CSV table of C-alpha atoms in Angstrom, one decimal:
chain,number,residue,atom,x,y,z
A,11,UNK,CA,25.5,-98.7,8.6
A,12,UNK,CA,26.6,-95.6,10.2
A,13,UNK,CA,28.7,-94.6,7.0
A,14,UNK,CA,25.4,-95.3,5.0
A,15,UNK,CA,24.0,-92.7,7.0
A,16,UNK,CA,26.6,-90.5,7.0
A,17,UNK,CA,26.7,-90.3,3.4
A,18,UNK,CA,23.0,-89.9,3.0
A,19,UNK,CA,23.5,-87.1,5.0
A,20,UNK,CA,26.1,-85.6,3.6
A,21,UNK,CA,24.1,-85.8,-0.2
A,22,UNK,CA,21.1,-84.7,1.5
A,23,UNK,CA,23.3,-81.3,3.1
A,24,UNK,CA,25.1,-80.9,-0.4
A,25,UNK,CA,21.6,-80.6,-2.8
A,26,UNK,CA,20.3,-78.2,-0.5
A,27,UNK,CA,23.5,-76.0,0.0
A,28,UNK,CA,24.6,-76.3,-3.6
A,29,UNK,CA,21.3,-74.8,-5.4
A,30,UNK,CA,22.7,-71.4,-4.7
A,31,UNK,CA,25.4,-69.8,-7.4
A,32,UNK,CA,26.6,-66.8,-6.8
A,33,UNK,CA,26.3,-63.4,-9.4
A,34,UNK,CA,29.0,-61.7,-10.8
A,35,UNK,CA,27.5,-58.5,-8.0
A,36,UNK,CA,27.4,-61.1,-5.5
A,37,UNK,CA,24.3,-61.8,-4.6
A,38,UNK,CA,23.1,-65.3,-4.3
A,39,UNK,CA,20.7,-66.4,-7.1
A,40,UNK,CA,18.4,-70.0,-7.3
A,41,UNK,CA,19.5,-72.2,-10.6
A,42,UNK,CA,16.0,-72.2,-12.8
A,43,UNK,CA,13.9,-74.9,-11.9
A,44,UNK,CA,13.1,-77.9,-14.4
A,45,UNK,CA,9.3,-79.5,-14.4
A,46,UNK,CA,10.2,-82.1,-11.9
A,47,UNK,CA,6.2,-83.3,-11.5
A,48,UNK,CA,2.7,-82.2,-14.1
A,49,UNK,CA,4.6,-84.1,-16.8
A,50,UNK,CA,3.0,-84.8,-20.3
A,51,UNK,CA,1.8,-88.3,-20.6
A,52,UNK,CA,4.4,-90.7,-21.9
A,53,UNK,CA,7.2,-88.2,-19.9
A,54,UNK,CA,9.0,-89.4,-16.8
A,55,UNK,CA,11.2,-87.0,-15.1
A,56,UNK,CA,15.1,-89.4,-15.2
A,57,UNK,CA,18.0,-86.9,-13.6
A,58,UNK,CA,17.1,-83.2,-12.6
A,59,UNK,CA,21.1,-81.3,-12.7
A,60,UNK,CA,22.3,-79.4,-10.6
A,61,UNK,CA,20.3,-81.1,-8.1
A,62,UNK,CA,20.8,-84.4,-7.8
A,63,UNK,CA,24.6,-85.0,-9.0
A,64,UNK,CA,26.2,-81.6,-7.9
A,65,UNK,CA,29.4,-83.6,-9.7
A,66,UNK,CA,28.2,-82.6,-13.3
A,67,UNK,CA,30.1,-80.0,-14.6
A,68,UNK,CA,26.8,-78.1,-16.3
A,69,UNK,CA,28.7,-76.1,-18.9
A,70,UNK,CA,29.2,-79.2,-20.9
A,71,UNK,CA,25.7,-79.1,-21.4
A,72,UNK,CA,25.5,-75.6,-22.7
A,73,UNK,CA,29.0,-75.2,-25.3
A,74,UNK,CA,26.0,-74.4,-27.8
A,75,UNK,CA,24.8,-71.2,-26.3
A,76,UNK,CA,28.3,-69.9,-26.3
A,77,UNK,CA,29.7,-68.4,-29.9
A,78,UNK,CA,30.7,-65.2,-31.2
A,79,UNK,CA,28.7,-63.2,-28.3
A,80,UNK,CA,29.4,-63.1,-24.8
A,81,UNK,CA,27.3,-65.1,-22.3
A,82,UNK,CA,28.5,-64.0,-19.0
A,83,UNK,CA,28.0,-65.5,-16.3
A,84,UNK,CA,25.2,-68.7,-16.4
A,85,UNK,CA,22.9,-70.4,-13.8
A,86,UNK,CA,21.8,-73.5,-15.5
A,87,UNK,CA,19.6,-76.5,-14.5
A,88,UNK,CA,18.7,-79.4,-17.0
A,89,UNK,CA,16.0,-82.1,-16.8
A,90,UNK,CA,16.4,-85.1,-18.3
A,91,UNK,CA,13.6,-87.3,-19.7
A,92,UNK,CA,12.4,-90.6,-20.3
A,93,UNK,CA,9.9,-90.6,-23.1
A,94,UNK,CA,10.1,-94.1,-25.1
A,95,UNK,CA,11.3,-97.5,-24.7
A,96,UNK,CA,14.7,-97.0,-22.6
A,97,UNK,CA,17.7,-98.0,-24.8
A,98,UNK,CA,15.2,-97.9,-28.4
A,99,UNK,CA,14.3,-94.4,-28.0
A,100,UNK,CA,16.6,-90.6,-27.1
A,101,UNK,CA,15.6,-88.9,-23.9
A,102,UNK,CA,14.1,-85.4,-24.1
A,103,UNK,CA,16.1,-82.2,-22.1
A,104,UNK,CA,14.4,-79.0,-20.7
A,105,UNK,CA,17.8,-76.9,-20.4
A,106,UNK,CA,17.1,-74.1,-18.1
A,107,UNK,CA,19.6,-71.0,-18.7
A,108,UNK,CA,19.8,-67.4,-16.1
A,109,UNK,CA,21.7,-64.7,-17.2
A,110,UNK,CA,23.1,-61.7,-16.0
A,111,UNK,CA,19.8,-59.3,-17.9
A,112,UNK,CA,17.8,-60.4,-21.7
A,113,UNK,CA,20.6,-58.8,-23.7
A,114,UNK,CA,22.7,-61.9,-22.8
A,115,UNK,CA,19.8,-64.3,-23.3
A,116,UNK,CA,19.4,-63.0,-26.7
A,117,UNK,CA,23.3,-63.3,-27.3
A,118,UNK,CA,23.2,-66.7,-26.1
A,119,UNK,CA,19.8,-67.9,-28.3
A,120,UNK,CA,22.1,-66.1,-31.8
A,121,UNK,CA,25.1,-68.6,-30.9
A,122,UNK,CA,22.9,-71.4,-30.2
A,123,UNK,CA,21.4,-70.8,-33.5
A,124,UNK,CA,24.2,-69.9,-35.6
A,125,UNK,CA,25.9,-73.5,-34.9
A,126,UNK,CA,27.7,-74.5,-38.3
A,127,UNK,CA,25.8,-77.3,-38.0
A,128,UNK,CA,22.2,-75.0,-38.6
A,129,UNK,CA,24.5,-73.2,-40.6
A,130,UNK,CA,25.1,-75.1,-43.8
A,131,UNK,CA,21.8,-77.3,-43.5
A,132,UNK,CA,19.9,-73.5,-43.8
A,133,UNK,CA,22.9,-73.5,-46.4
A,134,UNK,CA,21.7,-76.8,-48.8
A,135,UNK,CA,17.7,-74.8,-48.5
A,136,UNK,CA,16.8,-77.4,-45.9
A,137,UNK,CA,13.5,-75.9,-43.9
A,138,UNK,CA,14.5,-75.9,-40.0
A,139,UNK,CA,14.3,-73.2,-38.4
A,140,UNK,CA,10.2,-72.3,-37.9
A,141,UNK,CA,7.9,-70.6,-35.6
A,142,UNK,CA,5.8,-71.6,-32.6
A,143,UNK,CA,3.8,-69.9,-30.3
A,144,UNK,CA,4.3,-71.7,-26.1
A,145,UNK,CA,2.7,-70.1,-23.3
A,146,UNK,CA,2.5,-67.1,-25.2
A,147,UNK,CA,5.3,-66.6,-26.0
A,148,UNK,CA,7.5,-66.6,-29.5
A,149,UNK,CA,9.6,-69.6,-30.1
A,150,UNK,CA,12.0,-70.5,-32.8
A,151,UNK,CA,11.2,-74.4,-33.8
A,152,UNK,CA,14.5,-76.3,-34.7
A,153,UNK,CA,13.6,-79.5,-36.6
A,154,UNK,CA,17.5,-81.1,-35.5
A,155,UNK,CA,18.6,-83.1,-38.2
A,156,UNK,CA,19.9,-86.7,-36.0
A,157,UNK,CA,22.8,-89.0,-37.9
A,158,UNK,CA,20.3,-91.3,-39.0
A,159,UNK,CA,18.5,-88.4,-40.8
A,160,UNK,CA,15.4,-88.7,-38.8
A,161,UNK,CA,14.3,-85.4,-36.9
A,162,UNK,CA,13.3,-84.5,-33.6
A,163,UNK,CA,11.7,-80.9,-33.0
A,164,UNK,CA,13.2,-78.6,-30.8
A,165,UNK,CA,12.6,-74.8,-29.3
A,166,UNK,CA,14.5,-72.1,-28.2
A,167,UNK,CA,13.7,-68.4,-26.7
A,168,UNK,CA,14.5,-66.4,-23.8
A,169,UNK,CA,11.7,-64.9,-20.9
A,170,UNK,CA,13.4,-62.2,-20.2
A,171,UNK,CA,17.4,-63.3,-18.9
A,172,UNK,CA,16.3,-67.1,-18.9
A,173,UNK,CA,16.7,-68.8,-22.4
A,174,UNK,CA,14.3,-72.1,-22.2
A,175,UNK,CA,15.7,-74.9,-24.7
A,176,UNK,CA,13.5,-78.1,-24.7
A,177,UNK,CA,14.9,-81.1,-27.6
A,178,UNK,CA,11.5,-82.6,-27.7
A,179,UNK,CA,10.8,-85.7,-30.5
A,180,UNK,CA,10.1,-86.5,-33.2
A,181,UNK,CA,6.3,-85.8,-32.1
A,182,UNK,CA,5.8,-82.1,-32.9
A,183,UNK,CA,2.3,-81.7,-30.7
A,184,UNK,CA,4.5,-84.2,-27.7
A,185,UNK,CA,7.4,-81.7,-28.3
A,186,UNK,CA,5.2,-78.5,-27.8
A,187,UNK,CA,3.3,-80.0,-24.3
A,188,UNK,CA,6.4,-81.1,-23.1
A,189,UNK,CA,7.4,-76.8,-23.6
A,190,UNK,CA,4.7,-76.3,-22.2
A,191,UNK,CA,5.6,-78.0,-19.1
A,192,UNK,CA,9.0,-76.0,-18.9
A,193,UNK,CA,5.8,-72.6,-17.7
A,194,UNK,CA,8.1,-70.3,-19.4
């Protein structure tokens, strides 16, 4: 019983202390917060990373934002949400990336849009990019084509130095609701 209590206290301390990351200037900067409450109907929080699991390599979650343009150091948070039946539907995600400035944020957005998959689909004249407005911001709407030729709606934008990527489902209105829940 003591071991369980010690583990619980250790996890609690690690999660509260581990929410801060050092920026290059040496100041502490908190990871951006993903929504955990007041989610749109049909969405349920499964995990908020790295808060719920400090051992996760957050770079794995943002590898598509690295490319020909430098994005510098990044503080990342990812919310993973269940929106359908477990095992039948894929999970929705909100990825928020805090970068050092707006220039690096625009570079991250550009790198994401320039993925080989998207360039190939555009070359084949597939209409995968569009526009949407979320919380008063112009955003890029992406019809992300999956292996079974279905698609899901993604929304990508930056607000200052924060980049937001919302990976919704195949229902545009539900995906827009989740994107709005990001608060950005």
